[in-house]
PDB file of C-alpha atoms in Angstrom:
ATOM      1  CA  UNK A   1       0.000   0.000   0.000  1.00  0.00           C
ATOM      2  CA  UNK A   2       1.382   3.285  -0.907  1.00  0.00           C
ATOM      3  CA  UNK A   3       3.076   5.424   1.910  1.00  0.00           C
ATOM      4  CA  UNK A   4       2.840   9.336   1.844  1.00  0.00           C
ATOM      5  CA  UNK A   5       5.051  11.539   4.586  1.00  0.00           C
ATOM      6  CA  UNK A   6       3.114  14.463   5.784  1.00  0.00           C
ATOM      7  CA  UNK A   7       4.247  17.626   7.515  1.00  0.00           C
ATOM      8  CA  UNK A   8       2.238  19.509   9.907  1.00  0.00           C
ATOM      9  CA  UNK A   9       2.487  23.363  10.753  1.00  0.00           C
ATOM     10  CA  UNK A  10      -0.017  25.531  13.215  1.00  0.00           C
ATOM     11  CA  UNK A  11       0.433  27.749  15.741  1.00  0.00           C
ATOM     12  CA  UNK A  12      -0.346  27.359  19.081  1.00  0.00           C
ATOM     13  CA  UNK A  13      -3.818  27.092  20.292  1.00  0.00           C
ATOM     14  CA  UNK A  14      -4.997  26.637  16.108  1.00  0.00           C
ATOM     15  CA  UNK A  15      -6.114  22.833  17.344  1.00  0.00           C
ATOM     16  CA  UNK A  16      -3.231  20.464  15.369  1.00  0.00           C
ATOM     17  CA  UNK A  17      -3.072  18.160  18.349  1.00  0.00           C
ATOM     18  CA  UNK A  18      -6.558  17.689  18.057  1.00  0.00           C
ATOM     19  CA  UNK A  19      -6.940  17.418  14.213  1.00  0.00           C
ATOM     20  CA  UNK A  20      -4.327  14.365  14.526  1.00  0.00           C
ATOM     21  CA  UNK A  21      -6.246  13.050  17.329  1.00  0.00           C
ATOM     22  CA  UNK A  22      -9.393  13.515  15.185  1.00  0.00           C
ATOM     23  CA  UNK A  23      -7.381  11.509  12.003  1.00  0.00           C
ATOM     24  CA  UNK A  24      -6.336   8.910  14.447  1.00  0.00           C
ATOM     25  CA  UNK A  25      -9.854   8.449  15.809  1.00  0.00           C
ATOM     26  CA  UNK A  26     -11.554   8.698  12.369  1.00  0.00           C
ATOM     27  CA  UNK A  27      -9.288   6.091  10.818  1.00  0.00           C
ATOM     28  CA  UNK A  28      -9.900   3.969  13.773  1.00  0.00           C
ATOM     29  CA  UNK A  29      -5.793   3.988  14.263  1.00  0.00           C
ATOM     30  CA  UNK A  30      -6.443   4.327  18.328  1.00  0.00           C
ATOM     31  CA  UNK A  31      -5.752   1.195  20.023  1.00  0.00           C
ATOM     32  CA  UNK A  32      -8.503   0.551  23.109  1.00  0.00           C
ATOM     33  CA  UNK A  33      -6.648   1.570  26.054  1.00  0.00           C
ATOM     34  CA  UNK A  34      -5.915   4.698  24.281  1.00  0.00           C
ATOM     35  CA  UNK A  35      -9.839   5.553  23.731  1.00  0.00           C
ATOM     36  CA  UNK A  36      -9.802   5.140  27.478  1.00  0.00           C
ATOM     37  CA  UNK A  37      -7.219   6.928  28.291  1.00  0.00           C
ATOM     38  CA  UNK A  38      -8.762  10.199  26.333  1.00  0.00           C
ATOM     39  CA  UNK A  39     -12.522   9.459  27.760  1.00  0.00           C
ATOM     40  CA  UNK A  40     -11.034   8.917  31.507  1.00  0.00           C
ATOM     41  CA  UNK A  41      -8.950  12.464  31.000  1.00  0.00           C
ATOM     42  CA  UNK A  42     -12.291  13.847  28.522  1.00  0.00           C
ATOM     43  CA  UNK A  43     -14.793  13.381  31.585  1.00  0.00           C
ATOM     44  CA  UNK A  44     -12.304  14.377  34.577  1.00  0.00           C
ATOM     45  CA  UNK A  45     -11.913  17.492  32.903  1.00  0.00           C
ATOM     46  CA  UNK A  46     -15.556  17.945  32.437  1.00  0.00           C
ATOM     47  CA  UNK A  47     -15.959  17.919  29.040  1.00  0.00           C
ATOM     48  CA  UNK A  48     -19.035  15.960  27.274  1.00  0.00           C
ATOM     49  CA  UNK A  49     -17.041  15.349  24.396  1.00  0.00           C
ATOM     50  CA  UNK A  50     -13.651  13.238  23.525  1.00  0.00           C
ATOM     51  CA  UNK A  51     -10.608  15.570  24.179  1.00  0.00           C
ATOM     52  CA  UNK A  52      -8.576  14.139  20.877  1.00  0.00           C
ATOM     53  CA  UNK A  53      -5.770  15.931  21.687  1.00  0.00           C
ATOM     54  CA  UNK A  54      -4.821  13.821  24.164  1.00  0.00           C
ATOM     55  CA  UNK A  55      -4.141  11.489  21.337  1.00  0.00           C
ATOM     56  CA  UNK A  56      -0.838  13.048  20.585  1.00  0.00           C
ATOM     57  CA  UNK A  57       0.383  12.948  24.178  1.00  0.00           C
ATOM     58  CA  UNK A  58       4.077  12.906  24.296  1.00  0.00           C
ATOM     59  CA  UNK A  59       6.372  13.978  27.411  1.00  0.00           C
ATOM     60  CA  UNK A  60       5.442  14.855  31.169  1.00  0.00           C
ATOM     61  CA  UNK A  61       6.858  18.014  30.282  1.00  0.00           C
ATOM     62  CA  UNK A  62       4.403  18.597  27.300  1.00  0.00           C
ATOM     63  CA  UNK A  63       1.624  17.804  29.026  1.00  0.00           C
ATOM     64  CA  UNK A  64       1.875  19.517  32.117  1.00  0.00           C
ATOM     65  CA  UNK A  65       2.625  23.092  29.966  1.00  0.00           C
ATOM     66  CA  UNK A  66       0.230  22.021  27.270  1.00  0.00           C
ATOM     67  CA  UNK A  67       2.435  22.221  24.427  1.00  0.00           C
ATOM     68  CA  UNK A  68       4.255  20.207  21.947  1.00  0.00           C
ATOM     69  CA  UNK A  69       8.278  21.353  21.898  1.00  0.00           C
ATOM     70  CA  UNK A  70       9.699  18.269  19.740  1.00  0.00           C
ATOM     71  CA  UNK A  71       8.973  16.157  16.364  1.00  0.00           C
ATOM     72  CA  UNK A  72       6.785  13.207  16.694  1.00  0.00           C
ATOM     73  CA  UNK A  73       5.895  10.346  13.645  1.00  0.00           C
ATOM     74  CA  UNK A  74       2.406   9.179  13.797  1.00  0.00           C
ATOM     75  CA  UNK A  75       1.083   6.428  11.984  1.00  0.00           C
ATOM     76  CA  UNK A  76      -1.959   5.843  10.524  1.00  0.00           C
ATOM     77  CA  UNK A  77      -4.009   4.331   7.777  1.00  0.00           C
ATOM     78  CA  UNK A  78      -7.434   4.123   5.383  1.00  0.00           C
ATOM     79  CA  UNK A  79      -7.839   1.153   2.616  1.00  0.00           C
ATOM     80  CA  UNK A  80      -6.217   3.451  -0.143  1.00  0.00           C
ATOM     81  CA  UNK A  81      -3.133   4.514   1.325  1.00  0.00           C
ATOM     82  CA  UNK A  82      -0.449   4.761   4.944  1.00  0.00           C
ATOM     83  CA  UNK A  83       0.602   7.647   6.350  1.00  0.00           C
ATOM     84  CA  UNK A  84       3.104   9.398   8.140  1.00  0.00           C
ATOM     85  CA  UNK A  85       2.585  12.754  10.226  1.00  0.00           C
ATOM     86  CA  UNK A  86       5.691  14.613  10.995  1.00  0.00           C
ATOM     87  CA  UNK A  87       3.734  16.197  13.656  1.00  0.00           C
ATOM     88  CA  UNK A  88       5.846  19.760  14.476  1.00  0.00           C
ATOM     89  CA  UNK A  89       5.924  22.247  17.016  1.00  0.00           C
ATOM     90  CA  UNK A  90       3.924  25.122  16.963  1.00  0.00           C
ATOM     91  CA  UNK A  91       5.438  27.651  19.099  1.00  0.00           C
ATOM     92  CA  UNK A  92       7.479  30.263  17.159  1.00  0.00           C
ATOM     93  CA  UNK A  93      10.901  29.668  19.158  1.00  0.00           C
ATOM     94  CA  UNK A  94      10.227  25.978  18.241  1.00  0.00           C
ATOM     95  CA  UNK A  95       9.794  26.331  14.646  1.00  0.00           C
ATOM     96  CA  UNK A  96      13.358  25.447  13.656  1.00  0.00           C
ATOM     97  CA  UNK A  97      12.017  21.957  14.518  1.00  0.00           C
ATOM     98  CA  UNK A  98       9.584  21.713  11.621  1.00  0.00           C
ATOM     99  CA  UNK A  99      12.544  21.378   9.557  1.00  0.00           C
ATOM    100  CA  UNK A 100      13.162  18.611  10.794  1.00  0.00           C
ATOM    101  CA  UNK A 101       9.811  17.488  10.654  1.00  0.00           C
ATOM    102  CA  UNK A 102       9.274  18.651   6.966  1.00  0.00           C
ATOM    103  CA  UNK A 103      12.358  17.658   5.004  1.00  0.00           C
ATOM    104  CA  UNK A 104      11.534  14.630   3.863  1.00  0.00           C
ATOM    105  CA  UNK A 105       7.446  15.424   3.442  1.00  0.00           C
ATOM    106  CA  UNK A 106       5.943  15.019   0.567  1.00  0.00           C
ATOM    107  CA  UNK A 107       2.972  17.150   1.234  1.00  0.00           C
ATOM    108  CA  UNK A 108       2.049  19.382   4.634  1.00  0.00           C
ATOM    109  CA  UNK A 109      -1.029  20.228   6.278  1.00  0.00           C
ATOM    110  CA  UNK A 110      -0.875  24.309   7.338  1.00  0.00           C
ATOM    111  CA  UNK A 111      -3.853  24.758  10.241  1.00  0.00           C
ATOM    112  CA  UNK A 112      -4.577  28.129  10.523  1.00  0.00           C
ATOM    113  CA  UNK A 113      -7.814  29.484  13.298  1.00  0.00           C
ATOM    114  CA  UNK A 114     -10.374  30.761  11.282  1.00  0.00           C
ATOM    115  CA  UNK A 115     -10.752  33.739  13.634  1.00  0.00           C
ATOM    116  CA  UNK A 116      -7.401  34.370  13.232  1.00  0.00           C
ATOM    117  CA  UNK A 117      -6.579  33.991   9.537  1.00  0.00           C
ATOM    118  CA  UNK A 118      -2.932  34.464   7.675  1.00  0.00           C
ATOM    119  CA  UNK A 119      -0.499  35.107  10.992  1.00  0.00           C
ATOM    120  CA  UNK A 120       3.654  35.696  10.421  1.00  0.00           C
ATOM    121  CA  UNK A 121       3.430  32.254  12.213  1.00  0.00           C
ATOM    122  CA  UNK A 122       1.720  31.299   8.767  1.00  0.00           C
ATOM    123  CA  UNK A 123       4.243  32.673   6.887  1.00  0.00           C
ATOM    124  CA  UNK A 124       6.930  31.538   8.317  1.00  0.00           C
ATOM    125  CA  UNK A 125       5.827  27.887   7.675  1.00  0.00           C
ATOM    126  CA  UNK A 126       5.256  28.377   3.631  1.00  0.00           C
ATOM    127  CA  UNK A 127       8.517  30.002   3.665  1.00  0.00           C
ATOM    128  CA  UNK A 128      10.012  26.577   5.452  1.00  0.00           C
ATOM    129  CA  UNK A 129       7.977  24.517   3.085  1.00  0.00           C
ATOM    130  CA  UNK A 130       8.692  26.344  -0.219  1.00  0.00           C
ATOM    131  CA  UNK A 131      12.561  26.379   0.972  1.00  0.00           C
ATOM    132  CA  UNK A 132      12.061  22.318   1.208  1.00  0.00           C
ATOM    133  CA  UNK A 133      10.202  22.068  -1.812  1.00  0.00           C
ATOM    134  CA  UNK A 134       7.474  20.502  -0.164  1.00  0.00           C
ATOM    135  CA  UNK A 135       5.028  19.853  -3.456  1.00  0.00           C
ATOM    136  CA  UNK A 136       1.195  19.408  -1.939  1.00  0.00           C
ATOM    137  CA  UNK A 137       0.153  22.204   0.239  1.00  0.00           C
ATOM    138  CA  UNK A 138      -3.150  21.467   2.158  1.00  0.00           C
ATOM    139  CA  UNK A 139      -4.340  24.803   4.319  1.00  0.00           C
ATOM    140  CA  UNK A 140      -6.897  23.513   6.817  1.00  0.00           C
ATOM    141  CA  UNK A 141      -8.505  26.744   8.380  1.00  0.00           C
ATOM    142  CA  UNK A 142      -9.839  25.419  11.817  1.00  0.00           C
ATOM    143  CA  UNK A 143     -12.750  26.025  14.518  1.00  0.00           C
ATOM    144  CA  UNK A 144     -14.479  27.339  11.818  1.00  0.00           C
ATOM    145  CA  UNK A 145     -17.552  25.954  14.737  1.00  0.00           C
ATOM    146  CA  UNK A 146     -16.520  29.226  16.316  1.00  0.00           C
ATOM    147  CA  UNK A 147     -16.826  31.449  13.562  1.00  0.00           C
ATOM    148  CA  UNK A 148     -20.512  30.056  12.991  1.00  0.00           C
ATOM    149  CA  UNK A 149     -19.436  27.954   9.838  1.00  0.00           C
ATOM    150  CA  UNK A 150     -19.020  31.575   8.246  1.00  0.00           C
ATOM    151  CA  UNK A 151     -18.436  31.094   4.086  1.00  0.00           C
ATOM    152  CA  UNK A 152     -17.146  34.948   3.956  1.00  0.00           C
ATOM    153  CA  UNK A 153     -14.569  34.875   6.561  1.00  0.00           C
ATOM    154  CA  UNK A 154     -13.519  31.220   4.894  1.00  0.00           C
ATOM    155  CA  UNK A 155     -13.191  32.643   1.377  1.00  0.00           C
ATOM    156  CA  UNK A 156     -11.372  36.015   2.604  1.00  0.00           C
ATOM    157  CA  UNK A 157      -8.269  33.836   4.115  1.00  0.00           C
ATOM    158  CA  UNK A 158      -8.124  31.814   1.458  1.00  0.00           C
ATOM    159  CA  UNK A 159      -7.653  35.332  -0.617  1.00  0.00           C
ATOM    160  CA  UNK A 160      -5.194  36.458   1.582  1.00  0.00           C
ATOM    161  CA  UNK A 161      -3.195  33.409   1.562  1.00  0.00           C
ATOM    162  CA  UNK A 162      -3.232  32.971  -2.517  1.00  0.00           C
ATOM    163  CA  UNK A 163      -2.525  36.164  -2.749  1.00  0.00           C
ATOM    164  CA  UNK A 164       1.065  36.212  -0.472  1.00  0.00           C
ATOM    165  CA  UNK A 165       1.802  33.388  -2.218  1.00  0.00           C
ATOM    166  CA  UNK A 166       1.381  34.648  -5.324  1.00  0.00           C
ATOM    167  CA  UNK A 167       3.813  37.466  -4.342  1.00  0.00           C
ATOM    168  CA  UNK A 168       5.953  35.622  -2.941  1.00  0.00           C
ATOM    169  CA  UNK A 169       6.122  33.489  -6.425  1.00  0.00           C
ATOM    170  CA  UNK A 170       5.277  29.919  -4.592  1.00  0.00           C
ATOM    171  CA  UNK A 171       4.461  27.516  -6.431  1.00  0.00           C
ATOM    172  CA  UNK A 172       3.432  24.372  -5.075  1.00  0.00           C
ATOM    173  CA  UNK A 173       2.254  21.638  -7.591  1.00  0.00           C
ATOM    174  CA  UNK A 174      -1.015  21.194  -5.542  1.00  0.00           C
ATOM    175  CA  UNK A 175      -2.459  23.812  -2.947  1.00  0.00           C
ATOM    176  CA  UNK A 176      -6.037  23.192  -1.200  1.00  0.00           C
ATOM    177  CA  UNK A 177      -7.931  24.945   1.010  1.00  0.00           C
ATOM    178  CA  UNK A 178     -10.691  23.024   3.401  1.00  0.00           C
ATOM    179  CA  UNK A 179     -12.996  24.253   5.863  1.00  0.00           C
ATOM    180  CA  UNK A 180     -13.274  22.329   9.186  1.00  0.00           C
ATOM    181  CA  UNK A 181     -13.521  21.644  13.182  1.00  0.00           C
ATOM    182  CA  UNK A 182     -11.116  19.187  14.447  1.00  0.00           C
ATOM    183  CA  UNK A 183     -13.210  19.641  17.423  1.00  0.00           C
ATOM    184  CA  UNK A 184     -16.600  18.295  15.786  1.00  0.00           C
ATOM    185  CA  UNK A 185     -15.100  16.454  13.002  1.00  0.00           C
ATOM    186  CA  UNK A 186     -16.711  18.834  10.285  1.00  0.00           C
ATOM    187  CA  UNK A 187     -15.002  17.744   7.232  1.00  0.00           C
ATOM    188  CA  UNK A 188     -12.325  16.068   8.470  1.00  0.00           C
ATOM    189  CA  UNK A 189     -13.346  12.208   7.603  1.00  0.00           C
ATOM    190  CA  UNK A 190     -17.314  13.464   6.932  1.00  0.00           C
ATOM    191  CA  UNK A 191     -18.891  16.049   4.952  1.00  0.00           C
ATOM    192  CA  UNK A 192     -19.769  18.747   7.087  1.00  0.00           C
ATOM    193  CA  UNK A 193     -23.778  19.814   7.178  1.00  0.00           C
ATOM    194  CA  UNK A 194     -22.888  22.909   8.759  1.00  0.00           C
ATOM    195  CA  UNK A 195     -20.946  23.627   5.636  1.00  0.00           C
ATOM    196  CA  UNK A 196     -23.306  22.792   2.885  1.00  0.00           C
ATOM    197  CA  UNK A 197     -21.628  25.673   0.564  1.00  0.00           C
ATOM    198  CA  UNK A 198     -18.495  23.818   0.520  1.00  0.00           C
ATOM    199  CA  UNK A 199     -18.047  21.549  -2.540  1.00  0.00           C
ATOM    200  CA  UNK A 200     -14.654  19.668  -2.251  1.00  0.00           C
ATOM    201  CA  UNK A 201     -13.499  17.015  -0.841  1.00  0.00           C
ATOM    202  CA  UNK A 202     -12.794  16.554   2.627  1.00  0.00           C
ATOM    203  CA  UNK A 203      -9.097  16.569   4.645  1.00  0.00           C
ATOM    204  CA  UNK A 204      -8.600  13.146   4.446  1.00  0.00           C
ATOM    205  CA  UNK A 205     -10.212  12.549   1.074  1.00  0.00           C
ATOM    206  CA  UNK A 206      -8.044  15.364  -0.238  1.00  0.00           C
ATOM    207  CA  UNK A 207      -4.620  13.327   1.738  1.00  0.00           C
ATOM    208  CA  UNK A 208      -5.760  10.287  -0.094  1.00  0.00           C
ATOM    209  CA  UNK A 209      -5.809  11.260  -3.047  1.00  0.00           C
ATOM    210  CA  UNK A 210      -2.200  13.655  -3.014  1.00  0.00           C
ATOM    211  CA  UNK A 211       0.372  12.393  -5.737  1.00  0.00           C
ATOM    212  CA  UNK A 212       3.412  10.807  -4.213  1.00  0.00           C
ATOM    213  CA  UNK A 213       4.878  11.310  -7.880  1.00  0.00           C
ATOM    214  CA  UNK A 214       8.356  13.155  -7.745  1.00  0.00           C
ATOM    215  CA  UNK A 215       7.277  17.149  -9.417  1.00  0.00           C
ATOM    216  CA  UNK A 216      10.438  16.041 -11.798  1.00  0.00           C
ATOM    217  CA  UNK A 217       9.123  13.042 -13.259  1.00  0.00           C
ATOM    218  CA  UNK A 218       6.029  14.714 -14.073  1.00  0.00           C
ATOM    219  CA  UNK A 219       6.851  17.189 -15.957  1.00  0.00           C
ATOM    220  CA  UNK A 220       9.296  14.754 -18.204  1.00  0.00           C
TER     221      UNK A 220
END
């Protein structure tokens, strides 16, 4: 089964540990003990929903400040295709390590919070993955549950992304923008009913589907 390595980039608090967790669950790539784990932690914390972040747990350190400082791989899978997340840090005095993460990705996920929009943070990452050559960009602009599933303020960061890009003569061989909560799931593994005005595909339909063919050897 084909393999495809996938960077992640996001600043803090834009949700990437629980979009993996949300992949993970989705794909059904927790193990038991792990579902567990996250309801145990979900309920003693109050909430009336699974916590997927917990997922991605890593250190004592991490946990206890709430933040992820180094590179982790996580595995996962669907009948088409395996995957790898290079799963990055997301503070800025981190971001060095996404380097690391990214340089042998064939394709990165770029969360941005859709009440946030384009941040330096942002640009900082397409910088690191143009200067990698990283060929499939997918921007997935998060807790768009908190913006009340808003088409406008969708549609104006995807403007203001294209159009630094554009300026700043990137050129990805794939670029897609998708609309989602990692929180809720919308669009993630499931088409989103909140979101009946979007039309593509979603996250992991678009990861399935990504070329793993070298940009090279198709233009030749």
């Amino acid at each position: 089964m084909e393999l495809i390595k996938i960077a992640t980039a996001g600043s803090v608090d834009d949700g990437k540990s629980t979009l993996i967790g949300r992949l993970l669950y989705e794909t059904q790539s927790l193990k038991t003990d792990q579902l567990a784990h996250i309801r145990q932690k979900s309920e003693a914390r109050g909430f009336d929903y699974l916590d997927l972040s917990l997922a991605t747990d890593g250190l004592l350190t991490e946990r206890e400040q709430g933040i992820t400082i180094d590179v982790s791989n996580i595995f996962f899978s669907t009948p088409k295709r395996r995957f790898i997340i290079a799963d990055s840090p997301g503070h800025v005095e981190y971001t060095r390590n996404m380097v690391t993460g990214a340089s042998t990705a064939q394709a990165a996920i770029l969360l941005l919070d859709g009440r946030k929009g384009m941040i330096e943070q942002t640009k900082r990452h397409l910088y690191i993955t143009q200067m990698l050559g990283i060929q499939h960009l997918v921007f997935a602009i998060n807790k768009m549950d908190l913006i009340d599933f808003n088409q406008n303020m969708f549609e104006q960061i995807k403007q203001d992304i294209t159009r630094w890009m554009e300026a700043a003569e990137a050129q990805p061989t794939t670029r897609t923008f998708v609309p989602i909560s990692a929180l809720k799931g919308d669009n993630v593994a499931q088409p989103s009913s909140n979101m009946d005005w979007y039309k593509g595909n979603t996250l992991l339909q678009v990861l399935e589907d990504l070329s793993t063919e070298d940009k090279k050897e198709q233009e030749n």
